[in-house]
XYZ file of C-alpha atoms in Angstrom:
520
model
C 0.000 0.000 0.000
C 2.925 2.373 0.528
C 3.301 2.524 -3.254
C -0.236 3.909 -3.531
C 0.237 6.780 -1.115
C -0.754 9.391 -3.689
C -3.585 7.419 -5.296
C -6.611 9.670 -5.838
C -9.170 7.259 -7.237
C -10.029 3.590 -6.794
C -12.975 1.977 -8.595
C -13.476 -1.764 -8.073
C -17.244 -1.765 -8.471
C -19.310 -4.620 -9.942
C -16.703 -7.333 -9.509
C -16.862 -10.435 -7.306
C -14.522 -9.251 -4.576
C -15.092 -10.845 -1.196
C -13.681 -10.567 2.309
C -13.061 -7.450 4.352
C -11.829 -4.048 3.222
C -8.085 -3.824 4.052
C -7.465 -1.441 6.923
C -4.406 -0.116 5.066
C -6.694 1.691 2.607
C -7.466 4.164 5.385
C -3.860 5.375 5.159
C -4.307 6.642 1.588
C -4.587 10.322 2.444
C -4.921 11.431 -1.193
C -7.826 9.130 -1.985
C -10.778 11.241 -3.167
C -12.882 8.742 -5.102
C -13.786 5.271 -3.854
C -16.274 2.901 -5.432
C -16.519 -0.606 -3.978
C -20.210 -1.057 -4.741
C -21.851 -4.280 -5.931
C -19.326 -6.788 -4.646
C -19.418 -9.404 -1.853
C -17.582 -7.481 0.850
C -18.197 -8.126 4.547
C -17.078 -6.791 7.889
C -16.525 -3.281 9.186
C -15.726 -0.308 7.005
C -12.371 1.244 8.010
C -12.545 4.538 9.880
C -10.556 7.727 9.764
C -9.070 10.177 7.284
C -10.505 9.848 3.777
C -12.892 7.030 4.715
C -14.842 9.494 6.829
C -15.719 11.436 3.653
C -17.216 8.585 1.602
C -20.962 8.041 1.528
C -23.392 5.146 1.095
C -23.040 4.909 -2.669
C -19.402 3.845 -2.318
C -20.507 0.616 -0.625
C -24.016 -0.142 -1.857
C -24.722 -3.682 -2.999
C -22.511 -5.258 -0.289
C -25.021 -6.722 2.163
C -22.338 -7.924 4.573
C -20.727 -4.527 5.167
C -21.284 -2.637 8.421
C -20.279 0.684 9.872
C -20.570 4.321 8.879
C -21.892 5.677 6.622
C -24.212 2.641 6.369
C -27.197 2.353 8.692
C -25.948 -0.878 10.255
C -23.119 -0.321 12.726
C -20.413 -2.829 13.530
C -22.179 -4.076 16.641
C -25.605 -4.608 15.083
C -27.182 -7.242 12.867
C -30.051 -5.101 11.633
C -30.546 -2.290 9.254
C -28.530 -3.667 6.381
C -29.366 -1.464 3.412
C -30.737 -3.163 0.358
C -29.226 -2.623 -3.050
C -31.254 -0.063 -4.885
C -32.422 -0.168 -8.441
C -31.179 2.792 -10.451
C -33.721 5.419 -11.270
C -35.651 4.779 -14.437
C -35.337 0.965 -14.463
C -38.008 -1.418 -13.297
C -37.215 -4.814 -11.792
C -37.613 -6.684 -15.063
C -35.211 -4.371 -16.804
C -32.722 -4.722 -13.973
C -32.822 -8.510 -14.230
C -31.840 -8.571 -17.872
C -29.433 -5.691 -17.466
C -26.297 -7.838 -17.372
C -26.923 -9.190 -20.832
C -27.433 -5.751 -22.270
C -24.827 -3.712 -20.429
C -22.705 -1.777 -22.888
C -19.042 -1.017 -22.717
C -18.011 2.378 -21.323
C -14.958 4.070 -19.931
C -14.587 6.338 -16.949
C -10.900 6.418 -16.311
C -9.595 8.098 -13.185
C -5.839 8.494 -13.173
C -4.074 9.589 -9.990
C -0.624 10.701 -8.991
C 0.615 7.327 -7.792
C 1.554 3.854 -8.984
C 4.584 5.202 -10.827
C 2.364 6.911 -13.402
C 2.400 10.508 -14.558
C 3.022 12.905 -11.711
C 0.502 15.673 -11.325
C -2.115 14.245 -13.682
C -5.698 13.926 -12.562
C -7.920 12.925 -15.443
C -11.418 11.667 -15.878
C -11.803 10.485 -19.435
C -15.311 9.686 -20.524
C -15.661 8.255 -24.013
C -19.176 7.702 -25.231
C -19.848 6.415 -28.708
C -23.055 4.527 -28.116
C -26.197 4.161 -30.149
C -28.971 4.407 -27.555
C -27.574 5.844 -24.335
C -29.487 5.964 -21.075
C -27.869 7.739 -18.162
C -28.736 7.069 -14.569
C -26.963 7.771 -11.355
C -27.379 8.098 -7.613
C -26.049 11.615 -7.309
C -26.332 11.783 -3.539
C -22.610 12.326 -3.019
C -20.307 15.287 -3.240
C -19.220 15.217 -6.861
C -16.063 17.067 -5.963
C -14.883 13.683 -4.666
C -16.633 11.132 -6.851
C -18.992 10.499 -9.730
C -20.972 7.306 -10.049
C -22.501 7.176 -13.480
C -23.939 4.090 -15.065
C -25.263 3.528 -18.519
C -27.382 0.730 -19.838
C -28.569 -0.259 -23.257
C -31.587 -2.464 -23.043
C -33.608 -4.196 -25.664
C -37.039 -2.713 -25.097
C -38.188 0.791 -24.354
C -36.224 3.816 -23.229
C -36.810 6.240 -20.405
C -37.646 9.818 -21.343
C -34.254 11.095 -20.254
C -32.492 9.066 -22.939
C -29.604 10.928 -24.529
C -29.236 13.722 -21.965
C -25.730 14.382 -20.726
C -26.014 14.667 -16.946
C -25.439 18.109 -15.521
C -23.447 16.516 -12.714
C -20.426 16.259 -15.010
C -20.092 20.029 -14.801
C -19.388 19.698 -11.072
C -16.171 17.754 -11.623
C -13.958 20.759 -11.125
C -10.726 18.777 -11.533
C -11.735 17.249 -14.852
C -8.999 17.619 -17.442
C -10.123 15.499 -20.409
C -13.718 15.112 -21.568
C -14.570 13.292 -24.784
C -18.203 12.591 -25.684
C -18.941 11.624 -29.268
C -22.455 10.622 -30.268
C -25.145 12.255 -32.374
C -27.767 10.843 -29.979
C -26.481 12.714 -26.959
C -27.435 16.275 -26.129
C -27.079 18.979 -23.530
C -30.067 20.498 -21.812
C -30.444 24.255 -22.103
C -27.629 26.154 -20.349
C -25.835 22.966 -19.270
C -23.094 23.453 -21.857
C -22.455 26.945 -20.535
C -22.398 25.591 -16.993
C -19.905 22.923 -17.996
C -17.466 25.452 -19.457
C -17.894 27.746 -16.482
C -17.071 25.099 -13.889
C -14.475 22.913 -15.607
C -11.670 25.409 -15.326
C -8.908 22.806 -15.559
C -9.989 21.236 -18.837
C -7.152 20.482 -21.216
C -9.109 18.588 -23.859
C -12.777 18.951 -24.769
C -14.139 16.718 -27.538
C -17.895 16.922 -28.168
C -18.092 15.887 -31.813
C -21.679 15.354 -33.047
C -23.216 16.053 -29.634
C -26.338 18.214 -29.908
C -25.418 21.422 -28.088
C -27.782 23.801 -29.935
C -26.684 26.961 -28.173
C -24.309 29.854 -28.480
C -20.717 29.498 -27.310
C -20.029 31.110 -23.931
C -17.071 33.392 -23.384
C -15.479 31.346 -20.639
C -13.042 28.606 -21.646
C -10.366 26.951 -19.582
C -7.048 28.659 -20.199
C -5.423 25.203 -20.087
C -7.220 23.985 -23.228
C -4.998 22.329 -25.807
C -7.722 20.577 -27.843
C -11.197 21.934 -28.558
C -13.520 19.955 -30.820
C -17.108 21.126 -31.311
C -17.744 19.905 -34.858
C -21.320 19.136 -35.944
C -22.833 20.291 -32.657
C -25.428 22.786 -33.996
C -23.834 25.688 -32.175
C -24.811 29.099 -33.504
C -24.287 32.802 -32.965
C -20.829 34.390 -33.046
C -17.694 32.511 -32.067
C -16.015 34.453 -29.248
C -12.714 35.854 -30.480
C -11.159 34.737 -27.217
C -11.120 31.163 -28.545
C -8.346 32.171 -30.950
C -6.313 33.583 -28.079
C -6.161 30.485 -25.871
C -2.409 30.433 -25.441
C -2.055 26.642 -25.105
C -4.401 25.688 -27.940
C -2.976 23.072 -30.317
C -6.093 21.876 -32.148
C -9.338 23.743 -32.902
C -12.195 22.045 -34.775
C -15.569 23.777 -34.949
C -16.425 22.575 -38.454
C -19.865 21.738 -39.865
C -21.770 24.371 -37.919
C -23.217 26.521 -40.734
C -25.144 28.793 -38.354
C -21.986 29.765 -36.501
C -20.439 33.094 -37.513
C -16.652 33.254 -37.323
C -14.770 36.541 -37.388
C -11.039 36.066 -37.589
C -8.753 38.283 -35.515
C -6.907 40.768 -37.703
C -3.802 40.705 -35.518
C -1.553 37.975 -34.144
C -3.360 35.300 -32.138
C -2.160 34.267 -28.700
C -2.347 30.673 -29.950
C -0.149 31.400 -32.971
C 2.898 29.549 -31.685
C 1.072 26.427 -30.479
C -1.800 25.870 -32.947
C -1.137 22.871 -35.206
C -4.620 22.002 -36.503
C -7.351 24.461 -37.521
C -10.626 23.186 -38.978
C -13.284 25.829 -39.615
C -14.915 24.234 -42.655
C -18.610 24.805 -43.287
C -19.076 27.752 -40.957
C -20.134 31.287 -41.807
C -16.840 33.107 -42.227
C -17.677 35.512 -45.043
C -14.810 37.755 -46.069
C -11.141 37.310 -46.846
C -8.505 35.074 -45.354
C -6.818 37.392 -42.834
C -3.094 38.054 -42.878
C -3.005 36.974 -39.231
C -3.027 33.372 -40.505
C 0.586 33.950 -41.470
C 1.608 33.903 -37.799
C 0.420 30.298 -37.322
C 3.926 28.982 -37.844
C 3.281 25.570 -36.238
C 0.197 24.847 -38.341
C 0.234 21.574 -40.260
C -3.508 21.227 -41.029
C -5.639 24.100 -42.344
C -9.235 23.443 -43.369
C -11.424 26.415 -44.252
C -13.575 24.797 -46.931
C -17.136 25.967 -47.667
C -16.757 29.194 -45.698
C -17.873 31.644 -48.401
C -14.404 33.214 -48.384
C -13.298 35.467 -51.231
C -10.239 37.318 -52.479
C -6.711 36.090 -52.997
C -4.375 34.143 -50.726
C -2.635 36.703 -48.457
C 1.146 36.804 -48.823
C 1.881 35.965 -45.155
C 0.152 32.618 -45.659
C 3.055 31.469 -47.820
C 5.199 31.523 -44.664
C 3.434 28.435 -43.307
C 6.100 26.042 -44.512
C 5.022 23.275 -42.108
C 1.636 22.838 -43.785
C 0.871 19.204 -44.630
C -2.883 19.368 -45.284
C -4.723 22.334 -46.809
C -8.411 22.359 -47.716
C -9.758 25.557 -49.309
C -12.407 23.910 -51.493
C -15.833 25.483 -52.187
C -15.074 29.163 -51.669
C -14.711 32.185 -53.956
C -10.952 32.466 -53.773
C -9.047 33.795 -56.754
C -5.636 34.688 -58.069
C -2.626 32.743 -59.356
C -1.477 29.591 -57.642
C 2.197 29.893 -58.533
C 3.385 30.305 -54.933
C 2.056 26.962 -53.732
C 5.482 25.483 -54.418
C 6.520 26.913 -51.036
C 4.521 24.194 -49.294
C 7.066 21.436 -49.815
C 5.659 19.197 -47.051
C 2.156 18.935 -48.505
C 0.339 15.604 -48.366
C -3.175 16.796 -49.195
C -4.009 19.935 -51.197
C -7.615 20.685 -52.130
C -8.430 23.958 -53.924
C -11.438 22.786 -55.935
C -14.477 24.900 -56.802
C -12.853 28.330 -56.590
C -11.680 30.887 -59.148
C -7.928 30.303 -59.132
C -6.087 30.933 -62.388
C -2.626 30.502 -63.819
C -0.648 27.402 -64.697
C 0.753 24.438 -62.823
C 4.379 25.388 -63.335
C 5.005 25.222 -59.592
C 4.681 21.425 -59.735
C 8.090 21.275 -61.426
C 9.819 23.434 -58.802
C 10.042 20.753 -56.122
C 9.944 17.015 -55.551
C 6.528 16.318 -54.059
C 7.527 13.100 -52.357
C 4.824 13.270 -49.671
C 1.915 14.392 -51.852
C -1.028 11.957 -51.798
C -3.972 13.993 -53.114
C -4.134 17.026 -55.417
C -7.505 18.644 -56.186
C -7.753 21.634 -58.570
C -11.145 20.863 -60.148
C -13.558 23.645 -61.133
C -11.163 26.575 -61.436
C -9.746 28.599 -64.337
C -6.325 27.007 -64.654
C -4.810 27.115 -68.129
C -1.988 25.885 -70.303
C -0.414 22.472 -70.601
C 0.536 20.427 -67.561
C 4.322 20.647 -67.095
C 6.177 17.624 -68.396
C 9.160 17.763 -66.026
C 7.385 16.819 -62.784
C 9.058 14.170 -60.630
C 8.962 12.631 -57.177
C 5.209 11.985 -56.955
C 5.511 8.293 -56.197
C 2.900 8.560 -53.413
C 0.235 10.476 -55.359
C -3.038 8.549 -55.181
C -5.656 11.021 -56.399
C -5.362 13.723 -59.056
C -8.372 15.891 -59.889
C -7.943 18.546 -62.600
C -11.450 18.468 -64.096
C -13.402 21.489 -65.362
C -10.503 23.833 -66.066
C -8.978 25.237 -69.259
C -6.007 22.902 -69.623
C -4.765 22.008 -73.090
C -1.981 20.074 -74.743
C -1.195 16.425 -74.227
C -1.339 14.512 -70.978
C 2.304 14.288 -69.834
C 3.869 10.866 -69.504
C 4.573 11.258 -65.768
C 0.832 11.013 -65.060
C 0.647 7.607 -66.760
C 3.715 6.516 -64.775
C 2.419 7.362 -61.289
C 2.906 4.086 -59.371
C 0.316 4.701 -56.617
C -2.443 6.365 -58.656
C -5.984 5.281 -57.747
C -8.294 8.005 -59.086
C -7.704 10.339 -62.026
C -10.133 12.972 -63.301
C -9.047 15.155 -66.241
C -12.541 15.631 -67.653
C -13.967 18.805 -69.187
C -10.723 20.310 -70.450
C -9.047 20.631 -73.865
C -6.543 17.797 -73.698
C -5.606 16.087 -76.943
C -3.390 13.269 -78.138
C -3.047 9.609 -77.282
C -3.738 7.898 -74.003
C -0.766 5.852 -72.879
C -0.729 2.755 -70.745
C -1.081 3.395 -67.011
C 1.626 1.851 -64.831
C -0.298 1.915 -61.559
C -1.481 -1.451 -60.241
C -4.018 0.243 -57.954
C -5.850 2.340 -60.548
C -9.598 2.182 -59.913
C -11.218 5.112 -61.667
C -10.391 7.300 -64.662
C -12.600 10.123 -65.951
C -11.506 11.644 -69.280
C -14.773 12.840 -70.803
C -15.110 16.081 -72.761
C -11.591 16.133 -74.191
C -10.047 15.294 -77.578
C -8.278 12.088 -76.659
C -7.825 8.770 -78.386
C -6.403 5.429 -77.392
C -5.426 2.028 -78.704
C -5.346 -1.597 -77.607
C -2.288 -0.964 -75.450
C -4.081 1.864 -73.684
C -6.435 1.718 -70.715
C -6.434 -1.529 -68.806
C -8.932 -1.012 -66.015
C -11.551 -3.000 -64.246
C -13.888 -0.033 -64.449
C -13.830 3.343 -66.104
C -16.409 6.106 -66.217
C -17.785 8.077 -69.127
C -20.723 10.425 -69.166
C -22.768 10.766 -72.341
C -26.027 12.584 -72.880
C -27.299 10.197 -75.519
C -26.668 6.469 -75.679
C -26.551 6.683 -79.505
C -23.494 8.924 -79.335
C -21.486 6.504 -77.235
C -19.822 4.788 -80.183
C -18.715 8.081 -81.711
C -17.329 9.251 -78.380
C -15.154 6.243 -77.655
C -14.790 4.419 -80.946
C -11.010 4.624 -80.721
C -10.800 3.375 -77.131
C -10.280 -0.222 -76.093
C -11.128 -1.444 -72.586
C -10.024 -4.976 -71.897
C -12.353 -5.630 -68.981
C -15.390 -3.607 -69.940
C -16.489 -0.088 -69.113
C -19.154 1.600 -67.014
C -21.094 4.297 -68.824
C -23.099 6.971 -67.078
C -26.012 8.226 -69.146
C -28.279 11.145 -68.403
C -31.856 10.841 -69.649
C -34.002 13.971 -69.685
C -37.633 13.749 -68.731
C -40.572 16.114 -69.048
C -39.853 17.607 -65.652
C -36.430 18.632 -67.018
C -34.694 16.716 -64.278
C -31.898 14.399 -65.325
C -31.710 10.871 -64.014
C -28.327 9.159 -64.013
C -28.015 5.482 -64.816
C -24.896 3.361 -64.646
C -24.490 0.927 -67.518
C -21.975 -1.851 -67.923
C -20.546 -2.166 -71.428
C -18.465 -4.721 -73.278
C -15.955 -3.124 -75.613
C -13.550 -5.189 -77.669
C -11.438 -4.306 -80.702
C -14.068 -4.888 -83.363
C -17.092 -6.179 -81.508
C -20.320 -4.141 -81.412
C -21.120 -2.059 -78.360
C -23.289 -3.867 -75.836
C -24.492 -2.237 -72.596
C -26.755 -3.443 -69.843
C -27.925 -2.732 -66.335
C -29.545 -4.951 -63.728
C -33.038 -4.649 -65.172
C -32.692 -3.926 -68.881
C -30.507 -4.870 -71.826
C -29.633 -2.375 -74.550
């Protein structure tokens, strides 16, 4: 026991432990949380020090225990408290509870046992389908929290899915992670949680239904804040950007949340490594203050209704590995993107960028895995002297103004899986692809031709507006294993319906297409 002298929490509930409680436990002066409930313990409860602070719930379900705080003292044989059924469950539900108990974690880590000094964490991870909370909150939650959850096969109490307000009383809580779209906060409980949990270092509430504004008060210790898809609304307090220890901020997929970026250097500039603000209301320009985020390796501001050009200070973010600016109104040349030599993922689709891809030849993009430039105004031929893209898996250049031939390095990409060069002005022959992992190629609306040594795919995709024009569109192409054709058929309501057809194409054989229900 001397090795546990700084232990803060001990939870041995719902096991099959028998015998008496060791008297040595009374010497653990740092013990704040004790849960020995629902075992087979007997004898007298130790007295003194921390044991004088624990209440009935720490021992319930042990019929043989005696002594304070239970009603049966050590010299009596009467008054043994009966195990209580948690609120909201009837006897029948309690009987079949064991078979339907779900897995859950409430981890309490203390100072002792040779673990991390100074760390006191309660980590609650909830990723359940039909949660039901119940608890006997008749204890001081500064010292303990006894929360149970059950998933049972029939019927649910009306409180299903509510996150208990009692969590907000755990003033020493440092890590809280709750992730489920079927969990929600009651009105004002989210604000209460932030107000009271002043030592929080990590707060993850992805997909939880918060449906409120964001309060001003956040723990100054926060390093990770995740509130994505939580239906928060109103204006994001600027103070969030100035949390000096913040390393990761994700408030994405909250379209009713208005975000106004600070125009000057953020207090989190030196520490922030991940910033995800996609699909929020951040109308305006990308501020120059982004250029101070020198530790940033992930930047996602997609679908934010942003406009204007990329500010020059942003090019200073040389540690960027992932950048998502898709679905905005951004414009200007893209020539300076060569500065981001560590890029793995770059997505600039559906904007108004212009210029040419010359920057691809300025560096060896050895880490690049995905490159998305679709739906812009990029022009000219693709440079032919690009090298080092052995890890590139996806290349999307569709719906631009590219011309010239497709350079040979694209056909030689060893890891290529998806390629979309559709709706451009490419011409010339299609060469044989070297990739063994190639799954999808889209080349429609160009001036390309192939031969029998060309495409060798399991599936390929073409879009044609009229099945009778298919032969003219691809008469020079040969697909060894067949081809999937997407056709759009117009109806009187002027809505197009897309159908996927499977086609056999051989050197001289007639075109034959079919779907599951009809043969053409």
